[in-house]
Short mmCIF file of C-alpha atoms in Angstrom, two decimals:
data_model
loop_
_atom_site.label_atom_id
_atom_site.label_comp_id
_atom_site.label_asym_id
_atom_site.label_seq_id
_atom_site.Cartn_x
_atom_site.Cartn_y
_atom_site.Cartn_z
CA MET A 17 86.19 126.72 116.49
CA THR A 18 86.80 124.61 113.39
CA VAL A 19 88.01 121.05 113.91
CA ILE A 20 89.38 118.51 111.46
CA ILE A 21 89.06 114.84 112.35
CA HIS A 22 90.76 112.13 110.33
CA SER A 23 90.09 108.73 111.85
CA CYS A 24 92.60 106.49 110.09
CA PHE A 25 95.90 108.36 110.49
CA SER A 26 97.77 105.27 111.44
CA GLN A 27 97.16 101.84 112.78
CA LEU A 28 99.50 100.06 115.13
CA HIS A 29 99.69 96.78 113.24
CA PHE A 30 100.93 93.67 114.98
CA ASP A 31 99.77 91.09 112.42
CA ILE A 32 100.54 92.36 108.92
CA ASP A 33 98.72 90.99 105.90
CA GLN A 34 101.29 90.53 103.15
CA ASN A 35 98.82 90.11 100.33
CA GLU A 36 98.72 92.71 97.59
CA THR A 37 95.64 93.56 95.51
CA ALA A 38 94.43 93.94 91.62
CA ASN A 39 92.42 93.85 88.23
CA ASP A 40 91.51 91.61 85.43
CA THR A 41 89.66 89.83 82.80
CA GLU A 42 86.47 87.90 82.60
CA SER A 43 84.89 84.91 80.92
CA GLU A 44 82.56 82.27 82.23
CA ASP A 45 82.56 78.96 80.39
CA ASN A 46 82.25 75.29 81.29
CA ASP A 47 81.22 75.53 84.94
CA VAL A 48 83.21 73.03 86.96
CA ASN A 49 82.25 72.75 90.60
CA CYS A 50 85.37 72.37 92.73
CA LYS A 51 83.96 71.43 96.11
CA ASN A 52 85.54 67.99 95.81
CA ASP A 53 88.75 69.01 94.08
CA MET A 54 91.09 67.98 96.90
CA LYS A 55 91.93 64.29 97.30
CA LEU A 56 94.38 62.33 99.41
CA ILE A 57 97.18 60.48 97.59
CA ASP A 58 99.43 58.40 99.86
CA GLY A 59 98.07 60.36 102.81
CA VAL A 60 98.96 63.73 101.25
CA GLU A 61 96.35 66.24 100.11
CA ASN A 62 96.33 66.62 96.33
CA VAL A 63 94.98 69.90 95.01
CA GLU A 64 93.43 69.89 91.56
CA GLU A 65 95.00 72.21 89.02
CA PRO A 66 92.81 75.32 88.57
CA LYS A 67 90.93 75.37 85.28
CA GLN A 68 88.83 77.91 83.45
CA GLY A 69 85.19 77.59 84.51
CA MET A 70 85.79 76.33 88.05
CA VAL A 71 83.17 77.63 90.49
CA PHE A 72 83.88 78.77 94.04
CA ASN A 73 81.53 79.90 96.78
CA SER A 74 83.61 82.86 97.95
CA LEU A 75 86.71 84.91 97.29
CA ASP A 76 88.40 83.34 100.32
CA GLU A 77 87.69 79.87 98.93
CA ILE A 78 89.27 80.55 95.55
CA ALA A 79 92.29 82.27 97.16
CA LEU A 80 92.81 79.33 99.54
CA HIS A 81 92.57 76.85 96.67
CA TYR A 82 95.19 78.68 94.59
CA ARG A 83 97.55 79.07 97.56
CA LYS A 84 97.29 75.33 98.31
CA TYR A 85 97.90 74.55 94.65
CA GLY A 86 100.93 76.86 94.66
CA LYS A 87 102.28 75.19 97.79
CA GLN A 88 101.83 71.78 96.20
CA GLN A 89 103.59 72.82 92.98
CA GLY A 90 106.27 74.93 94.66
CA PHE A 91 105.53 78.59 93.91
CA ALA A 92 104.42 81.48 96.08
CA VAL A 93 101.10 83.26 95.43
CA VAL A 94 100.27 86.94 95.70
CA GLN A 95 96.94 88.68 95.25
CA LYS A 96 97.02 91.23 92.45
CA ASN A 97 94.73 93.85 90.96
CA GLU A 98 91.17 93.77 92.21
CA ARG A 99 88.20 95.63 90.78
CA LYS A 100 85.22 96.75 92.82
CA ASN A 101 81.66 97.29 91.65
CA THR A 102 79.55 100.39 92.32
CA SER A 103 78.51 99.06 95.72
CA GLY A 104 82.15 98.77 96.78
CA HIS A 105 82.38 94.96 96.69
CA THR A 106 85.21 93.13 94.93
CA CYS A 107 83.97 91.66 91.63
CA TYR A 108 87.23 90.82 89.77
CA ILE A 109 90.50 89.48 91.15
CA THR A 110 93.85 88.22 89.94
CA LEU A 111 95.95 85.71 91.87
CA SER A 112 99.43 85.31 90.44
CA CYS A 113 102.81 83.71 90.98
CA ALA A 114 105.01 85.86 93.24
CA SER A 115 107.66 85.89 90.51
CA GLN A 116 105.41 87.97 88.25
CA GLY A 117 106.64 91.37 87.11
CA THR A 118 110.15 92.77 87.15
CA ARG A 119 111.97 95.09 89.48
CA LYS A 120 114.50 97.65 88.36
CA ALA A 121 117.63 97.58 90.47
CA SER A 122 118.99 100.86 91.77
CA SER A 123 122.23 101.90 90.10
CA SER A 124 123.70 102.84 93.47
CA LYS A 125 122.51 99.74 95.35
CA PRO A 126 121.58 96.65 93.31
CA ILE A 127 118.62 94.69 94.65
CA GLN A 128 118.40 90.91 94.65
CA THR A 129 115.00 89.87 93.34
CA THR A 130 113.12 86.68 92.52
CA ARG A 131 110.84 88.41 90.02
CA THR A 132 111.26 86.85 86.61
CA GLY A 133 108.27 88.20 84.73
CA CYS A 134 106.34 84.95 85.29
CA LYS A 135 102.89 84.97 83.64
CA ALA A 136 101.28 82.20 85.72
CA CYS A 137 98.05 83.50 87.20
CA LEU A 138 94.37 82.92 87.83
CA ASN A 139 91.71 85.52 87.04
CA ALA A 140 88.25 85.27 88.56
CA ARG A 141 85.01 87.21 88.47
CA LEU A 142 81.93 87.39 90.67
CA VAL A 143 78.67 86.37 88.99
CA ASN A 144 75.66 86.70 91.28
CA THR A 145 76.98 84.98 94.43
CA LYS A 146 79.56 82.64 92.86
CA TRP A 147 83.17 83.16 91.82
CA TYR A 148 84.22 81.82 88.40
CA ALA A 149 87.77 81.15 87.26
CA THR A 150 87.74 83.02 83.94
CA ASN A 151 91.33 82.76 82.80
CA VAL A 152 94.08 80.43 84.04
CA SER A 153 97.73 80.42 82.96
CA ALA A 154 99.76 77.56 84.47
CA LYS A 155 103.10 78.05 82.69
CA HIS A 156 106.03 79.29 84.81
CA ASN A 157 109.33 80.63 83.47
CA HIS A 158 111.35 79.61 86.55
CA ASP A 159 112.10 76.52 88.60
CA LEU A 160 109.48 75.39 91.13
CA SER A 161 110.39 74.33 94.68
CA PRO A 162 107.75 72.15 96.35
CA GLY A 163 110.18 71.28 99.14
CA LYS A 164 110.63 74.94 100.08
CA ALA A 165 107.01 76.00 99.61
CA ARG A 166 106.20 75.88 103.33
CA TYR A 167 108.70 78.70 103.90
CA PHE A 168 106.99 81.08 101.44
CA ARG A 169 105.40 84.05 103.15
CA CYS A 170 101.96 83.34 101.68
CA ASN A 171 101.96 79.84 103.25
CA LYS A 172 102.90 80.93 106.75
CA ASN A 173 100.01 81.03 109.19
CA LEU A 174 100.38 81.31 112.94
CA ASP A 175 96.86 80.27 113.93
CA SER A 176 94.94 81.47 116.98
CA THR A 177 95.41 78.18 118.85
CA ALA A 178 99.19 78.36 118.52
CA LYS A 179 99.18 82.04 119.50
CA ARG A 180 97.20 81.31 122.64
CA LYS A 181 99.59 78.53 123.69
CA LEU A 182 102.62 80.72 123.02
CA LEU A 183 101.17 83.55 125.12
CA ILE A 184 100.30 81.23 128.01
CA ASN A 185 103.74 79.64 127.98
CA ASP A 186 105.46 83.02 127.74
CA ARG A 187 103.58 84.35 130.76
CA ALA A 188 104.46 81.15 132.63
CA GLY A 189 108.16 81.72 131.95
CA ILE A 190 108.59 78.82 129.53
CA SER A 191 111.33 79.41 126.96
CA MET A 192 110.51 79.86 123.30
CA SER A 193 112.53 76.79 122.28
CA LYS A 194 110.48 74.55 124.57
CA SER A 195 107.21 76.14 123.44
CA TYR A 196 108.08 75.68 119.78
CA ASN A 197 109.21 72.08 120.32
CA SER A 198 105.92 71.27 122.02
CA LEU A 199 104.05 72.61 118.99
CA ILE A 200 106.20 70.42 116.70
CA VAL A 201 105.41 67.32 118.76
CA GLU A 202 101.72 68.14 118.85
CA ALA A 203 101.62 68.64 115.05
CA GLY A 204 103.46 65.37 114.40
CA GLY A 205 106.58 66.96 112.95
CA TYR A 206 107.83 70.39 111.90
CA GLU A 207 106.81 69.74 108.30
CA HIS A 208 103.17 69.89 109.41
CA LEU A 209 103.50 73.37 110.90
CA GLU A 210 102.62 76.42 108.82
CA PHE A 211 105.09 78.63 110.69
CA GLY A 212 108.64 78.59 111.94
CA GLU A 213 110.32 79.38 115.24
CA LYS A 214 111.19 82.87 114.00
CA ASP A 215 107.50 83.61 113.41
CA CYS A 216 106.76 82.55 116.98
CA ARG A 217 109.55 84.74 118.36
CA ASN A 218 108.30 87.74 116.37
CA PHE A 219 104.76 87.23 117.65
CA ILE A 220 105.86 87.05 121.29
CA ALA A 221 108.12 90.08 120.87
CA LYS A 222 105.21 92.14 119.53
CA SER A 223 102.87 90.87 122.23
CA ARG A 224 105.35 91.85 124.93
CA HIS A 225 105.66 95.28 123.36
CA LEU A 226 101.91 95.78 123.49
CA ARG A 227 101.54 94.41 127.00
CA LEU A 228 101.84 97.02 129.76
CA GLY A 229 102.80 94.36 132.30
CA THR A 230 101.91 94.00 135.96
CA GLY A 231 100.96 97.37 137.36
CA GLY A 232 101.52 99.03 134.00
CA ALA A 233 97.94 100.25 133.68
CA GLY A 234 98.05 101.77 137.15
CA ALA A 235 101.40 103.37 136.39
CA LEU A 236 100.02 104.94 133.22
CA CYS A 237 96.96 106.29 135.07
CA ASP A 238 99.16 107.61 137.88
CA TYR A 239 101.30 109.39 135.31
CA PHE A 240 98.24 111.06 133.81
CA LYS A 241 97.07 112.10 137.28
CA ARG A 242 100.44 113.64 138.12
CA MET A 243 100.41 115.54 134.82
CA GLN A 244 96.86 116.70 135.50
CA ALA A 245 97.93 118.03 138.91
CA ILE A 246 100.61 120.09 137.18
CA ASN A 247 98.44 121.21 134.28
CA ASN A 248 94.70 121.63 134.81
CA ASN A 249 94.17 121.69 131.03
CA LEU A 250 95.05 118.00 130.77
CA TYR A 251 92.08 115.72 130.27
CA PHE A 252 92.12 111.95 129.89
CA ALA A 253 89.52 109.17 129.84
CA ILE A 254 89.98 105.41 129.72
CA ASP A 255 87.48 102.85 128.48
CA PHE A 256 87.93 99.13 127.95
CA ASP A 257 87.51 97.11 124.76
CA ASP A 258 86.19 93.55 125.23
CA ASP A 259 87.51 92.46 121.83
CA CYS A 260 91.16 92.59 122.94
CA ARG A 261 92.38 93.88 119.56
CA TYR A 262 95.98 94.00 118.41
CA GLU A 263 95.59 97.01 116.20
CA MET A 264 94.04 100.39 116.93
CA SER A 265 93.51 103.53 114.90
CA PHE A 266 95.13 106.74 116.07
CA ALA A 267 92.86 109.75 115.44
CA PRO A 268 94.07 113.32 116.07
CA PHE A 269 91.74 116.30 116.60
CA VAL A 270 93.30 119.20 114.67
CA GLY A 271 92.11 122.79 114.93
CA VAL A 272 93.10 126.23 113.64
CA ASN A 273 94.00 129.13 115.92
CA HIS A 274 93.48 132.86 115.30
CA HIS A 275 96.84 133.05 113.52
CA GLY A 276 95.76 130.43 110.98
CA GLN A 277 98.12 127.87 112.51
CA SER A 278 97.30 124.19 113.02
CA ILE A 279 97.08 123.06 116.64
CA LEU A 280 96.58 119.59 118.10
CA LEU A 281 93.44 119.72 120.25
CA GLY A 282 93.50 116.08 121.26
CA ALA A 283 94.15 112.52 120.17
CA ALA A 284 92.32 109.23 120.38
CA LEU A 285 93.41 105.61 120.26
CA ILE A 286 90.27 103.73 119.25
CA SER A 287 89.70 99.98 119.01
CA SER A 288 87.14 100.18 116.17
CA GLU A 289 85.58 102.68 113.78
CA ASP A 290 81.86 102.10 114.25
CA THR A 291 79.18 104.59 115.24
CA LYS A 292 79.16 103.50 118.89
CA THR A 293 82.89 104.11 119.27
CA PHE A 294 82.74 107.52 117.60
CA VAL A 295 79.78 108.55 119.79
CA TRP A 296 81.77 107.67 122.92
CA LEU A 297 84.79 109.51 121.54
CA PHE A 298 82.90 112.71 120.66
CA GLU A 299 80.95 112.74 123.93
CA THR A 300 84.18 112.37 125.89
CA TRP A 301 85.84 115.12 123.86
CA LEU A 302 82.79 117.38 124.33
CA ASN A 303 82.93 116.77 128.08
CA CYS A 304 86.57 117.80 128.29
CA MET A 305 85.74 120.95 126.27
CA ASN A 306 83.17 122.00 128.92
CA GLU A 307 80.29 121.05 126.57
CA ARG A 308 81.38 123.61 123.99
CA ALA A 309 80.90 121.99 120.59
CA PRO A 310 82.87 123.13 117.54
CA SER A 311 81.02 125.32 115.04
CA ALA A 312 82.39 123.31 112.10
CA ILE A 313 83.99 119.90 111.51
CA ILE A 314 85.77 118.54 108.44
CA THR A 315 86.16 114.76 108.10
CA ASP A 316 86.60 112.15 105.42
CA GLN A 317 83.53 110.42 103.97
CA ASN A 318 82.96 108.06 106.90
CA ARG A 319 79.33 107.00 107.51
CA ALA A 320 79.89 105.93 111.11
CA MET A 321 81.52 109.26 111.89
CA LYS A 322 78.72 111.13 110.13
CA ASN A 323 76.08 109.39 112.27
CA ALA A 324 78.03 110.06 115.47
CA ILE A 325 78.51 113.76 114.65
CA ARG A 326 74.80 114.16 113.93
CA LYS A 327 73.99 112.66 117.34
CA VAL A 328 76.63 114.34 119.52
CA PHE A 329 77.07 117.65 117.65
CA PRO A 330 73.59 118.35 116.20
CA ASN A 331 74.29 122.08 115.75
CA THR A 332 77.78 121.67 114.28
CA ARG A 333 78.21 122.13 110.51
CA HIS A 334 79.75 118.94 109.13
CA ARG A 335 81.76 118.98 105.92
CA TRP A 336 83.41 116.18 103.92
CA CYS A 337 86.93 116.50 102.60
CA LEU A 338 86.58 117.64 98.98
CA TRP A 339 89.98 116.24 97.99
CA HIS A 340 89.03 112.70 99.04
CA ILE A 341 85.82 112.86 97.01
CA LEU A 342 87.41 114.17 93.80
CA LYS A 343 90.24 111.66 94.19
CA LYS A 344 87.69 108.90 93.52
CA LEU A 345 87.00 110.17 89.98
CA LEU A 346 89.79 107.97 88.60
CA GLU A 347 88.41 104.90 90.37
CA LYS A 348 84.83 105.56 89.27
CA PHE A 349 85.42 106.76 85.68
CA GLY A 350 88.98 105.72 84.81
CA SER A 351 87.74 103.12 82.32
CA HIS A 352 85.21 105.49 80.72
CA SER A 353 86.04 106.57 77.17
CA GLN A 354 85.36 110.21 78.13
CA TYR A 355 87.11 110.13 81.50
CA HIS A 356 89.11 113.35 81.07
CA ALA A 357 86.09 115.29 79.82
CA ILE A 358 83.92 114.01 82.69
CA LYS A 359 86.63 114.83 85.24
CA GLY A 360 86.99 118.36 83.88
CA ALA A 361 83.22 118.92 83.82
CA ILE A 362 82.76 117.76 87.43
CA ARG A 363 85.67 119.85 88.74
CA SER A 364 84.41 122.88 86.82
CA CYS A 365 80.91 122.38 88.19
CA VAL A 366 82.20 122.09 91.76
CA TYR A 367 84.74 124.91 91.78
CA GLU A 368 83.19 127.46 89.43
CA SER A 369 79.55 127.39 90.59
CA GLN A 370 79.01 130.45 92.78
CA THR A 371 75.47 129.72 93.97
CA ARG A 372 73.44 126.65 94.82
CA ASP A 373 71.12 127.16 91.84
CA GLU A 374 74.08 127.52 89.51
CA PHE A 375 75.62 124.29 90.81
CA ASP A 376 72.34 122.40 90.45
CA ALA A 377 71.92 123.59 86.86
CA ASN A 378 75.51 122.76 85.91
CA TRP A 379 75.26 119.34 87.55
CA GLN A 380 72.12 118.41 85.65
CA SER A 381 73.73 119.58 82.42
CA LEU A 382 76.81 117.38 82.86
CA LEU A 383 74.64 114.35 83.69
CA ASP A 384 72.73 114.86 80.44
CA CYS A 385 75.83 115.65 78.41
CA TYR A 386 77.64 112.43 79.37
CA ASN A 387 74.56 110.24 79.92
CA LEU A 388 75.34 109.71 83.63
CA ARG A 389 71.87 109.93 85.17
CA ASP A 390 71.98 106.24 86.11
CA ASN A 391 75.37 106.47 87.82
CA ALA A 392 74.73 105.43 91.44
CA TRP A 393 77.87 107.12 92.82
CA LEU A 394 77.03 110.52 91.31
CA CYS A 395 73.41 110.21 92.44
CA GLY A 396 74.59 109.54 95.99
CA LEU A 397 76.96 112.50 95.93
CA TYR A 398 74.26 114.86 94.66
CA SER A 399 71.78 113.76 97.33
CA GLU A 400 74.38 114.71 99.97
CA ARG A 401 75.75 117.80 98.22
CA THR A 402 75.29 119.94 101.35
CA PHE A 403 78.25 118.06 102.89
CA TRP A 404 80.86 118.80 100.22
CA VAL A 405 79.86 121.30 97.50
CA PRO A 406 81.47 124.72 98.20
CA ALA A 407 78.39 126.62 96.97
CA TYR A 408 76.35 124.98 99.75
CA LEU A 409 78.91 125.69 102.48
CA LYS A 410 79.40 129.45 102.17
CA ASP A 411 77.27 130.23 105.22
CA VAL A 412 79.88 128.88 107.67
CA PHE A 413 83.42 130.07 108.48
CA TRP A 414 85.90 127.34 107.50
CA ALA A 415 89.20 129.15 108.15
CA GLY A 416 90.05 128.77 104.46
CA MET A 417 89.82 124.96 104.54
CA THR A 418 87.98 122.59 102.22
CA THR A 419 89.99 119.44 102.95
CA THR A 420 91.58 117.52 105.83
CA GLN A 421 95.03 118.60 104.62
CA ARG A 422 95.96 120.09 108.00
CA SER A 423 95.13 116.80 109.67
CA GLU A 424 97.24 114.96 107.09
CA SER A 425 100.13 117.33 107.84
CA MET A 426 99.78 116.58 111.54
CA ASN A 427 99.76 112.87 110.70
CA ALA A 428 103.03 113.26 108.80
CA PHE A 429 104.49 114.98 111.87
CA PHE A 430 103.53 112.01 114.06
CA TYR A 431 105.17 109.50 111.73
CA GLY A 432 108.51 110.40 113.29
CA TYR A 433 107.25 109.36 116.71
CA VAL A 434 104.67 106.60 116.13
CA HIS A 435 105.37 103.28 114.41
CA SER A 436 104.45 99.60 114.73
CA SER A 437 106.98 99.09 117.55
CA THR A 438 105.81 102.00 119.70
CA THR A 439 104.53 100.93 123.13
CA LEU A 440 101.34 102.44 124.50
CA LYS A 441 103.26 104.20 127.24
CA GLU A 442 105.69 105.72 124.73
CA LEU A 443 102.82 106.70 122.42
CA TRP A 444 100.94 108.71 125.01
CA ILE A 445 103.97 110.24 126.69
CA ASN A 446 105.12 111.48 123.26
CA THR A 447 101.62 112.74 122.51
CA ILE A 448 101.49 114.71 125.74
CA VAL A 449 104.80 116.36 124.92
CA LEU A 450 103.64 117.20 121.39
CA CYS A 451 100.19 118.54 122.28
CA VAL A 452 99.81 122.32 122.18
CA GLU A 453 96.43 122.07 123.90
CA THR A 454 96.84 118.91 125.99
CA ILE A 455 93.60 116.95 125.72
CA LEU A 456 93.86 113.16 125.54
CA VAL A 457 91.27 110.46 125.03
CA LEU A 458 92.42 106.87 125.39
CA VAL A 459 90.77 103.51 124.67
CA LEU A 460 92.75 100.49 125.83
CA PRO A 461 91.96 96.79 125.25
CA GLU A 462 91.33 94.76 128.40
CA GLU A 463 94.06 92.29 127.39
CA LEU A 464 96.72 94.88 128.23
CA PHE A 465 95.94 94.61 131.87
#
């Protein structure tokens, strides 16, 4: 049995981060510490204009400062192009006016847009543990609206305290209008709130959707039991998550039958993607399979999953998705002057090497040819070559697969049935109907009950 597991097919998001991400320039002159850059003028917080050389303690600090400055001046802020270092941490960032760029309108359906090609932005880089503003452009090519700034998406923030009060009032049967008015009074006026009534209504609507309601958990379990009585092949397990999360990853188990067809062997709704969660998931799946472990598993390059597989399936051959690894070549070498030559050499080494010795020799040659012996990413890949290099994986039957493509295809199939508004009951009823081999594993947060 060969199984493909892809942990991050889809997440049921209930609080969506609207920030975008991005890439840009450096320079580090005239260090200006900005810990005391916010002053009160006539009782109103005044945010100092960002300048080249300002120093911040964290990425969150510099982003908060620029958003507050944008709110004060009257423009919305988006996070653009970020660049990561070899260890995977963000080292360059661009924060820009939301009116940056242009959008081409469709000829069949014109689109209204506020993008004016504005160049106002702030670039920052990480040096040791500090963030430095390296390039700041403050000139806008459009009118600013300080009075409307609180309505910009980037300035809206429904904090945890407000959420808790809204949930308590909703469960007590208090109307949204009264709940929102009480928040206005408590804040000293609506202008002091970072959210509107519509944001509150959306939050409560999503919370109600997630909530199973009184007796809902028992009803869901009873449904599973009735289905199990009809079909002995049904298996389900429920565990509780103390973190009470609002978003969970949906992970399908996809296999291949003797006709070469993809089949859904099971599905999991997991509250986190750490080693402990994956161990529980794999042990539960192994139990429902009568302790018969798969002979081979293909996954993406997930460390937590790798550790869990090694613990629960010690005799199963584990393989990483080759497509996901080679996809990173652009990220790792896109700025290299010999990118295309390096990409071709690596792909040739991977696909054309017929034996382990041949791969090792070709790999060492390309490292010498392009002076890449100090590249940490390539060194890491080579040390774990038994997980992804075809020449090292010929001793196991893989049903013609080297990637998680079948799992991705199954994911695409689910997109028609699973979305951010899908309730838990609808999700699992649909999954039962869609399963060819009906095996379900379910993790539900305690808050639902």
